Short mmCIF file of C-alpha atoms and ligand atoms in Angstrom, two decimals:
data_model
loop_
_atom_site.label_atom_id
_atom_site.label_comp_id
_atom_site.label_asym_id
_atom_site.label_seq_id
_atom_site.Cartn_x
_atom_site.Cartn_y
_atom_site.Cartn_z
CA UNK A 1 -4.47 8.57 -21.28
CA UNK A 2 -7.84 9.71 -19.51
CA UNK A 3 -7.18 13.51 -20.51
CA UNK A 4 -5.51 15.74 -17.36
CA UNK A 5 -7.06 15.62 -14.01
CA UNK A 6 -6.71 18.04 -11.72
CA UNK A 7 -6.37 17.69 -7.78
CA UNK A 8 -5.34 19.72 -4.85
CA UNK A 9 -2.61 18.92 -2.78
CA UNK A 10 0.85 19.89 -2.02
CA UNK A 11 4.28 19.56 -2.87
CA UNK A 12 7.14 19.01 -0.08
CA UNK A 13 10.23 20.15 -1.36
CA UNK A 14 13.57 22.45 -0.56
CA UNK A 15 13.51 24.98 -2.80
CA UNK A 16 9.64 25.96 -1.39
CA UNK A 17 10.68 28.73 0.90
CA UNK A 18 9.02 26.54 4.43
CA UNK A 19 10.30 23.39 2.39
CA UNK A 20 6.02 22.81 1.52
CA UNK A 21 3.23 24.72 -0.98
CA UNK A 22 -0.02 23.84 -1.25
CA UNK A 23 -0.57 22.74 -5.28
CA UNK A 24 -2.68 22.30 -7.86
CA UNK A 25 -1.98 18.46 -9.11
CA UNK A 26 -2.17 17.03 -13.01
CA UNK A 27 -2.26 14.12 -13.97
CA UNK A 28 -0.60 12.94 -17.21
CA UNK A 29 -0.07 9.98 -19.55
CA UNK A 30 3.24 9.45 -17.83
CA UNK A 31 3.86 11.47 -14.92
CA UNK A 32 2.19 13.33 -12.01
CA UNK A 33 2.61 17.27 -12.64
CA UNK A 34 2.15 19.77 -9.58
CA UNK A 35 2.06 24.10 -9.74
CA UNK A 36 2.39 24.66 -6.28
CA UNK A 37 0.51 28.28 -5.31
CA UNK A 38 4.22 29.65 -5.01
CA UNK A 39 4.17 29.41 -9.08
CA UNK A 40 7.01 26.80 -9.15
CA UNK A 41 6.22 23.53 -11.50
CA UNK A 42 7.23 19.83 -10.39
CA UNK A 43 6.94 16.73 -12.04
CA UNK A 44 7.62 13.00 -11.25
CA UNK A 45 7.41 10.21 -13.66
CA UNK A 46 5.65 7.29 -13.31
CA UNK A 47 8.55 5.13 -14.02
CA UNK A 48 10.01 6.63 -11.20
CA UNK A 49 7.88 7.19 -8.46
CA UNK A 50 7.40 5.66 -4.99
CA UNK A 51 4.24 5.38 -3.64
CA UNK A 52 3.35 5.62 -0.18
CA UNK A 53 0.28 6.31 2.23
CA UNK A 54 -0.03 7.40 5.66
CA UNK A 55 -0.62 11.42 7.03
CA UNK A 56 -2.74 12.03 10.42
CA UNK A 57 -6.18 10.57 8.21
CA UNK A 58 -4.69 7.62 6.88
CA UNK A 59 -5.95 8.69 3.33
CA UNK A 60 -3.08 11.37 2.19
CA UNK A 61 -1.31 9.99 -0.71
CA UNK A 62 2.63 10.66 -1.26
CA UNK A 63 4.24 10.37 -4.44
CA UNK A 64 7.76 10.64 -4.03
CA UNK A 65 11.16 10.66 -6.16
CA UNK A 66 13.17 7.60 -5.45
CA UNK A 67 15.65 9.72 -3.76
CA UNK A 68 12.44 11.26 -1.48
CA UNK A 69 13.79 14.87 -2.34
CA UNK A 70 10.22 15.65 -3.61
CA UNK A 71 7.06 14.48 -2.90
CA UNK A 72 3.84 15.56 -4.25
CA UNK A 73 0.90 14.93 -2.45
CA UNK A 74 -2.93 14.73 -2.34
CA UNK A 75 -5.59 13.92 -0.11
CA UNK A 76 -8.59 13.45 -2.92
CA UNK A 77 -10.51 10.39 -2.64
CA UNK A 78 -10.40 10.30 -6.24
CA UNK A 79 -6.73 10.54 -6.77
CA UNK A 80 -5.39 7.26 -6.52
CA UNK A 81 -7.90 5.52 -8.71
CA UNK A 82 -6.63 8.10 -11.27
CA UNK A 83 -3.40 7.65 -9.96
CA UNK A 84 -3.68 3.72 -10.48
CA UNK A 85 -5.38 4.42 -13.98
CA UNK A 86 -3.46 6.65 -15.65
CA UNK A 87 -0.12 4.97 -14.33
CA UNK A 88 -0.75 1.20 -14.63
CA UNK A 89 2.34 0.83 -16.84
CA UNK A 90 4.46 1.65 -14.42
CA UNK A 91 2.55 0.57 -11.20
CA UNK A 92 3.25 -2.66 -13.12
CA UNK A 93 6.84 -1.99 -13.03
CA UNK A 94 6.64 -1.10 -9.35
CA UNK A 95 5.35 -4.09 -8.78
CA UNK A 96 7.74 -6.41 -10.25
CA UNK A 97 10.34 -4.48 -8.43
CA UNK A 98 8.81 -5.11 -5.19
CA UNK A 99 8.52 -8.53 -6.28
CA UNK A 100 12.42 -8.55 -6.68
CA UNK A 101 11.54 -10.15 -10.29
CA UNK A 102 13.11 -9.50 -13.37
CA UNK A 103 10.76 -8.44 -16.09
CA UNK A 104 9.71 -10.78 -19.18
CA UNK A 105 7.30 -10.59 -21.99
CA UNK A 106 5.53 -13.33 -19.89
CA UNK A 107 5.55 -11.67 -16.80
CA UNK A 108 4.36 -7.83 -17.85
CA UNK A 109 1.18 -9.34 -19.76
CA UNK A 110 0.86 -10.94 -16.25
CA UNK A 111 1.28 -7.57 -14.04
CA UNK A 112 -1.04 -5.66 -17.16
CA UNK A 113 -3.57 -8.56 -16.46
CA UNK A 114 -3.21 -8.07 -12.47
CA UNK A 115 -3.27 -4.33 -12.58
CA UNK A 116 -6.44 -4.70 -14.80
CA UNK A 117 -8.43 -7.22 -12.59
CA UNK A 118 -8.14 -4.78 -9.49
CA UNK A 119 -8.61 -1.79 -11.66
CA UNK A 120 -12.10 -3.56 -12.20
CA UNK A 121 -11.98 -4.58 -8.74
CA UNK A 122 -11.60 -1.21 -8.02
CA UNK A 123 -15.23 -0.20 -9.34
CA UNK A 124 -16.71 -2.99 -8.22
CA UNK A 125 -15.68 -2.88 -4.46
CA UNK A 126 -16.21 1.11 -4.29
CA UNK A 127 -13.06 2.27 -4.94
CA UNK A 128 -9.22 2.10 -3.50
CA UNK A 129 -10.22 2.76 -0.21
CA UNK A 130 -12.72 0.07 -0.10
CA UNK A 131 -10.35 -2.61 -1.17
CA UNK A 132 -7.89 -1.60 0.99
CA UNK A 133 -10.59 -2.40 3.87
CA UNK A 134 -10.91 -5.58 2.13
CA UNK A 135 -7.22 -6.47 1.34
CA UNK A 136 -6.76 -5.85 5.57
CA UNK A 137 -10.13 -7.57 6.38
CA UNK A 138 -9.01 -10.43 4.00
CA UNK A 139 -5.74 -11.44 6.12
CA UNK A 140 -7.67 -14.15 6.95
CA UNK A 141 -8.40 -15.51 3.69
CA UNK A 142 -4.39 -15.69 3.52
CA UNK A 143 -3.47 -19.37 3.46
CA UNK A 144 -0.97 -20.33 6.42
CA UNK A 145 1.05 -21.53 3.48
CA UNK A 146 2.32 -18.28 2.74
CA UNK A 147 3.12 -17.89 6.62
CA UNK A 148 5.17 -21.43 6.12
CA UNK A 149 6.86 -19.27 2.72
CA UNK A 150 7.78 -16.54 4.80
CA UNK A 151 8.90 -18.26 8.03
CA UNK A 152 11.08 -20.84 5.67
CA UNK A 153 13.14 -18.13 4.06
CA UNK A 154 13.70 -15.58 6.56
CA UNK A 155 14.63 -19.02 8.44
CA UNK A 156 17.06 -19.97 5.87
CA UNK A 157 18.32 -16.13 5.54
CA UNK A 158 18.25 -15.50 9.09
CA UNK A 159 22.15 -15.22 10.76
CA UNK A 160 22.62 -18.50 12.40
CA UNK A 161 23.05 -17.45 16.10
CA UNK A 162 24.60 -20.33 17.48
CA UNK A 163 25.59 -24.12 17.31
CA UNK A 164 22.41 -25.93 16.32
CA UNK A 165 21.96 -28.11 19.67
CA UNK A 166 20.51 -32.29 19.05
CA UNK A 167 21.10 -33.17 22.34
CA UNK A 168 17.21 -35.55 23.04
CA UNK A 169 17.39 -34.38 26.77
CA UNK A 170 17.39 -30.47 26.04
CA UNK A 171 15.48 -30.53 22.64
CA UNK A 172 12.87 -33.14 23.92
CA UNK A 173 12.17 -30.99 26.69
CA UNK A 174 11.43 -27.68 24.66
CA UNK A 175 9.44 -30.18 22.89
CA UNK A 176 7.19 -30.93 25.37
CA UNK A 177 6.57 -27.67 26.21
CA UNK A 178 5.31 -26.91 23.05
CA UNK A 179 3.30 -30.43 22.91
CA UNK A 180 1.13 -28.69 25.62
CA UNK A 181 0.68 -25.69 24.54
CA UNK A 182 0.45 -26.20 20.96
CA UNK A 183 -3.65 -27.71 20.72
CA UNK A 184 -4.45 -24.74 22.54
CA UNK A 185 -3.27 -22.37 19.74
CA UNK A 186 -7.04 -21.27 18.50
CA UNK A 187 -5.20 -20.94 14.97
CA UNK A 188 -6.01 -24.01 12.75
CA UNK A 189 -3.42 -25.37 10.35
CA UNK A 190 -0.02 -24.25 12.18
CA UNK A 191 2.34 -26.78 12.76
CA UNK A 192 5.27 -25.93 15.52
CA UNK A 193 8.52 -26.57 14.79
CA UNK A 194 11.32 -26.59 18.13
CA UNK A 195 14.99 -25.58 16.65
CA UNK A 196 17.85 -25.37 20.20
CA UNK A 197 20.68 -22.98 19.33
CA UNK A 198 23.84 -22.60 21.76
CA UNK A 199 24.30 -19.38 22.64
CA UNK A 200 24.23 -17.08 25.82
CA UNK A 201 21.94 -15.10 24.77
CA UNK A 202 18.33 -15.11 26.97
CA UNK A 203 16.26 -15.11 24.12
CA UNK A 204 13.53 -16.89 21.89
CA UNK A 205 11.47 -16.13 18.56
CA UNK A 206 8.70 -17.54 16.58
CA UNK A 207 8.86 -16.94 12.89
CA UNK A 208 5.24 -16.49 11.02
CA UNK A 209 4.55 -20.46 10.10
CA UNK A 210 5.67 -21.82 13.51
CA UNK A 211 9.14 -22.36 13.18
CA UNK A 212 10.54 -21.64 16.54
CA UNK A 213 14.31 -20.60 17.82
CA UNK A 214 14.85 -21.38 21.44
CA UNK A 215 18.32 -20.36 22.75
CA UNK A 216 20.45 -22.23 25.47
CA UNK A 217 20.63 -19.07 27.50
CA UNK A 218 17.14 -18.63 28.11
CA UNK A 219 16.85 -22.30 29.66
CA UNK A 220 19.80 -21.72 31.83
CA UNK A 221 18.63 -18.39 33.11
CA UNK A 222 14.91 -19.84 33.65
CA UNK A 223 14.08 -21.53 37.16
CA UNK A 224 11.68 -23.69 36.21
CA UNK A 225 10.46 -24.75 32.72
CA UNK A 226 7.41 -23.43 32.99
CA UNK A 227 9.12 -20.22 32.97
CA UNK A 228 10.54 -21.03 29.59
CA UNK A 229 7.01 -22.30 28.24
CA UNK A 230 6.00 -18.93 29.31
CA UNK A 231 8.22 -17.11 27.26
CA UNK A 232 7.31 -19.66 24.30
CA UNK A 233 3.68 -19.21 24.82
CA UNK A 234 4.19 -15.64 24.15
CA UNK A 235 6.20 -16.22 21.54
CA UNK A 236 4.02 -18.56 19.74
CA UNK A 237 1.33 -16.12 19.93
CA UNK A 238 3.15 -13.72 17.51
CA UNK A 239 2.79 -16.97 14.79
CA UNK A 240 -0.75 -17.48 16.06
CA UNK A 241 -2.21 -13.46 15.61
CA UNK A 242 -0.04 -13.44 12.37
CA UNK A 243 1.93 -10.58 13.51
CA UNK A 244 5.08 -11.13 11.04
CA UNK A 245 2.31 -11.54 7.99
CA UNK A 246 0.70 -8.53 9.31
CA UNK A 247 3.98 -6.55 9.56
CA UNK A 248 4.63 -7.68 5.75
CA UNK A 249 1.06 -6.18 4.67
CA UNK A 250 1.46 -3.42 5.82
CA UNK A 251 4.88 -2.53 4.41
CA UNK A 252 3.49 -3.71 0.75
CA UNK A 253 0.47 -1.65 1.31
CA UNK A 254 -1.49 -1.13 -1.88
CA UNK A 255 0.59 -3.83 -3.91
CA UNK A 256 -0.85 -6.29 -1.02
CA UNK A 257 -4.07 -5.12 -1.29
CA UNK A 258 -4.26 -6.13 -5.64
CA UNK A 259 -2.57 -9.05 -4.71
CA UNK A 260 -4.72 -10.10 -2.17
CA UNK A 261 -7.37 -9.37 -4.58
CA UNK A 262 -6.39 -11.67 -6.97
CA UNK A 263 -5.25 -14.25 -5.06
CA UNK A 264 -1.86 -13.90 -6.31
CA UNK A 265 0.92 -13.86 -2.78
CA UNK A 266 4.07 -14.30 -4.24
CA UNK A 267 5.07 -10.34 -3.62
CA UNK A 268 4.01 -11.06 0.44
CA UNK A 269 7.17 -13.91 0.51
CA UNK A 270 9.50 -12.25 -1.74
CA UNK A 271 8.87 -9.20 0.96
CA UNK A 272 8.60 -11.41 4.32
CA UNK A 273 12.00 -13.15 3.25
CA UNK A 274 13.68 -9.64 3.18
CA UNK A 275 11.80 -8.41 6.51
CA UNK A 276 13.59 -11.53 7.77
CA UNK A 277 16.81 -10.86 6.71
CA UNK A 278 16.87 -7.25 8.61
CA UNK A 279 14.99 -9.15 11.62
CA UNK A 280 12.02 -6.88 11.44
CA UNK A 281 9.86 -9.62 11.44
CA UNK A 282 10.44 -10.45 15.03
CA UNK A 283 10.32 -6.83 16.09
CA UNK A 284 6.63 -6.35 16.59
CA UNK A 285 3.99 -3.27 17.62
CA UNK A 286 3.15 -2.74 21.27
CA UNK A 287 -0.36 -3.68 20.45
CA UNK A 288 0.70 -6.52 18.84
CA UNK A 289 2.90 -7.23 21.95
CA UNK A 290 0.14 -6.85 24.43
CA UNK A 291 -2.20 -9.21 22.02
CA UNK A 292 0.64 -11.85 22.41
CA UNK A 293 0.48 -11.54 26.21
CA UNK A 294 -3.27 -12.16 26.69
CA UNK A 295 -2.78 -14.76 24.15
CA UNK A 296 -0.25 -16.57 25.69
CA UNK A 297 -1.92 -16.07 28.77
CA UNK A 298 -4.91 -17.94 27.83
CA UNK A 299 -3.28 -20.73 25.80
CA UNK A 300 -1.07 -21.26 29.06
CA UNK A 301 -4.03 -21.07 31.30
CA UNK A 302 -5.78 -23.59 28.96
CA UNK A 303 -2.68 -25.82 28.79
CA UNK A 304 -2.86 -26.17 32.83
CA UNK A 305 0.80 -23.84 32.98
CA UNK A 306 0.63 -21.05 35.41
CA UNK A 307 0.76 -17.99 33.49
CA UNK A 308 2.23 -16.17 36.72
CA UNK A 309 5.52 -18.14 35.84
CA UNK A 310 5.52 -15.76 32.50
CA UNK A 311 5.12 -13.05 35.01
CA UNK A 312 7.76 -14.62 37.86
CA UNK A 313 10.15 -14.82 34.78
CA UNK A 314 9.64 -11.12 34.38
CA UNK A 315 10.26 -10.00 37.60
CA UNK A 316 13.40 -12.49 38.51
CA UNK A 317 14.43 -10.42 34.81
CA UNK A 318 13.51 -6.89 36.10
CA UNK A 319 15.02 -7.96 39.71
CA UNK A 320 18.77 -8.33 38.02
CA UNK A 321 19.05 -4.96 37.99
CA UNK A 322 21.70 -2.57 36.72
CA UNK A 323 24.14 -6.03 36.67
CA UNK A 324 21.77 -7.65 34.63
CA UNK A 325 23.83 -9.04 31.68
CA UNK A 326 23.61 -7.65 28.07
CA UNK A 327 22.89 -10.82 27.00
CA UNK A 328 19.17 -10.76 28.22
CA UNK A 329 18.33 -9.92 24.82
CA UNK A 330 14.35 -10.67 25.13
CA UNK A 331 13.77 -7.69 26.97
CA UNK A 332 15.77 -5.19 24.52
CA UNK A 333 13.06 -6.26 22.13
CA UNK A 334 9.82 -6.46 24.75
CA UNK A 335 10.34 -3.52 27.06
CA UNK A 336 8.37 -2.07 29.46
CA UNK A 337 7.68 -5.46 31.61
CA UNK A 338 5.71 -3.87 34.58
CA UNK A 339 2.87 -3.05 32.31
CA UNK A 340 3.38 -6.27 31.35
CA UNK A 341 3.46 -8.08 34.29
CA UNK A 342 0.01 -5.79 34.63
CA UNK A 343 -1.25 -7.25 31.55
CA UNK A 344 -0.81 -10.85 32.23
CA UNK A 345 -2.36 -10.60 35.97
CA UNK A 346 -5.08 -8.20 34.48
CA UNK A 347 -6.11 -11.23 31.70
CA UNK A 348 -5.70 -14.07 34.07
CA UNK A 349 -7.72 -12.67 36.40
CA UNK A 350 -10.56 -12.84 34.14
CA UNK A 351 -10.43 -16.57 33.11
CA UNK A 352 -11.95 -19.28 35.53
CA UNK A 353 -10.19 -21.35 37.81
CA UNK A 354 -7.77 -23.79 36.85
CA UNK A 355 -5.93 -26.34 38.31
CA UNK A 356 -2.42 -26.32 37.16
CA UNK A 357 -0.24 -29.01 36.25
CA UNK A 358 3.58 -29.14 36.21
CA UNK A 359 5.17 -30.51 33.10
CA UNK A 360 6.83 -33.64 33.03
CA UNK A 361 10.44 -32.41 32.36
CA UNK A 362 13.41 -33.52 34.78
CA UNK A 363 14.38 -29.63 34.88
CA UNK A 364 17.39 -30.15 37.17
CA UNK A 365 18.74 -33.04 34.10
CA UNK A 366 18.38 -30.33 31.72
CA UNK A 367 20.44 -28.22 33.13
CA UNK A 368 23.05 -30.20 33.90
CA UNK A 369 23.48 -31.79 29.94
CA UNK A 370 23.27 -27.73 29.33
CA UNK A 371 26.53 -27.75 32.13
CA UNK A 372 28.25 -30.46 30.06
CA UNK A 373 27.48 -29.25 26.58
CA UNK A 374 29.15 -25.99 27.59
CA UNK A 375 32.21 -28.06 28.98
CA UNK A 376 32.85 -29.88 25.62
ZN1 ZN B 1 6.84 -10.42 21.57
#
């Protein structure tokens, strides 16, 4: 298409006596060639490649067979603009596969006119690397709509956990918890949404978009409900820095990074839908775990809820021991709680002094409607 190109890389693969070889790369109107310096020649076709990024500089590009026996790869700066320009076709295709889309006259003009814009894109922003910064700088630029999109199918795919509970006494008061933390939440445009599910489990989530899962277990096990707004406050805080859209981008990588460019999101839902399915989207970073710590920490401190009930809900956690049930199933996803405990004294002790305010929840009524509803 652009005449062969030549790059140096290297080739991962088991007949290579060490399983890698440096290579000399090619690339070809419809595949990436590679003569590796122990004279043996590899080839992978556009139309089936899988792209990927990653290696200790961040920068190392990996094509790869769909099985992931071979992989050629290449560290030139200039190699995935070639990469992109000699195999738009089938980047296209990639894309609508990604997309989970069947293709249509219709929809490949589309993907030719998508791959084209960033192509241009491309140039104009200083190549793949540059938009790349700005696809993650550009996060955002993301409307909280497509948060809403995600949140609202991996809600709908999600596996129901328990009973949905309507009981006003339990719901109202999860409610209310949320009521005062929610106009602290320094994101604009979220909108909270409380969902009560019966089951023994101590746990709670907040999908991207604010819909949030609170489960009976964790408001039995709690002392008080600022405990539980504790938890929530954390959990919030995960909707608040983004995390699950964050988690998407990163898995769609360079297909984010066109789409972002032109505007274009529908791959990020089709993706955050499936992340949902597999429950990734709840299962964050450390950093992003520590981030939704200080957060919470400062939207409970605004709120007037001691945050040391987060940490008092830790340690009452941490104090059950060996017994402690298997059901305590917010710690097997948010482990190591003395740092945390660290972490949430550490940031509290650097905000100004507040006086705290209990909420107004009959705590003790709660729990007994929990009593009955499990006596039904
Ligand atoms: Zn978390």
């Amino acid at each position: 298409m652009y005449g062969a190109e030549e790059f140096e890389g290297g080739v991962f693969h088991e007949s290579i006596v060490g399983g890698r070889a440096s290579a000399t790369i090619e690339l070809t109107a419809g595949s990436v060639k590679a003569l590796t310096s122990t004279d043996q020649k590899f080839e992978i076709r556009y139309s089936e490649c899988v792209l990927d990024m990653g290696g200790a500089s961040g920068r190392m590009v990996f094509v790869r067979t769909q099985d992931r026996k071979l992989t050629i790869f290449c560290e030139d700066r200039r190699f995935p603009k070639a990469l992109q320009l000699d195999g738009s076709v089938e980047l296209a295709e990639q894309l609508a596969s990604v997309r989970g889309l069947r293709r249509s006259e219709a929809f490949s003009w589309r993907m030719w006119l998508v791959v084209g814009t960033a192509v241009c894109l491309v140039a104009l922003f200083g190549g793949y690397y540059g938009l790349l910064a700005v696809a993650k700088a550009s996060i955002n630029a993301v409307p909280i709509s497509v948060d809403e999109q995600i949140g609202k199918l991996a809600f709908e795919s999600r596996t129901v956990e328990g009973p949905k509970i309507n009981d006003p006494i339990i719901v109202n008061a999860v409610k209310e918890m949320v009521a005062r933390l929610e106009p602290h939440a320094d994101l604009k445009g979220l909108s909270f949404e409380v969902h009560v599910v019966n089951s023994k489990d101590v746990n709670a989530y907040c999908l991207p978009g604010g819909k949030i899962v609170v489960f009976t277990g964790l408001l039995k096990k709690s002392k008080t409900p600022e405990q539980v707004a504790g938890v929530l406050s954390h959990e919030m805080s995960h909707a608040i820095r983004r995390h699950g859209l964050r988690r998407v981008m990163e898995s769609l990588g360079i297909v984010v990074a066109i789409e972002l460019m032109v505007g274009d999101v529908g791959g990020l839902v089709a993706l955050g839908a499936e992340l949902g399915k597999s429950a990734a989207l709840t299962s964050y970073s450390r950093e992003a775990e520590t981030e939704a710590d200080i957060t919470g920490v400062r939207m409970l401190h605004a709120a007037a809820i001691d945050p040391l009930e987060l940490a008092s809900f830790f340690e009452m956690l941490k104090d059950e021991g060996p017994e402690f049930p298997i059901a305590i199933k917010w710690l097997s996803t948010h482990p190591q709680h003395d740092e945390r405990i660290a972490t949430i004294r550490g940031e509290l002790a650097k905000l100004p002094p507040q006086e705290y305010r209990e909420l107004d929840i009959d705590w003790e009524k709660v729990q007994q409607r929990l009593k009955e509803i499990d006596a039904e």
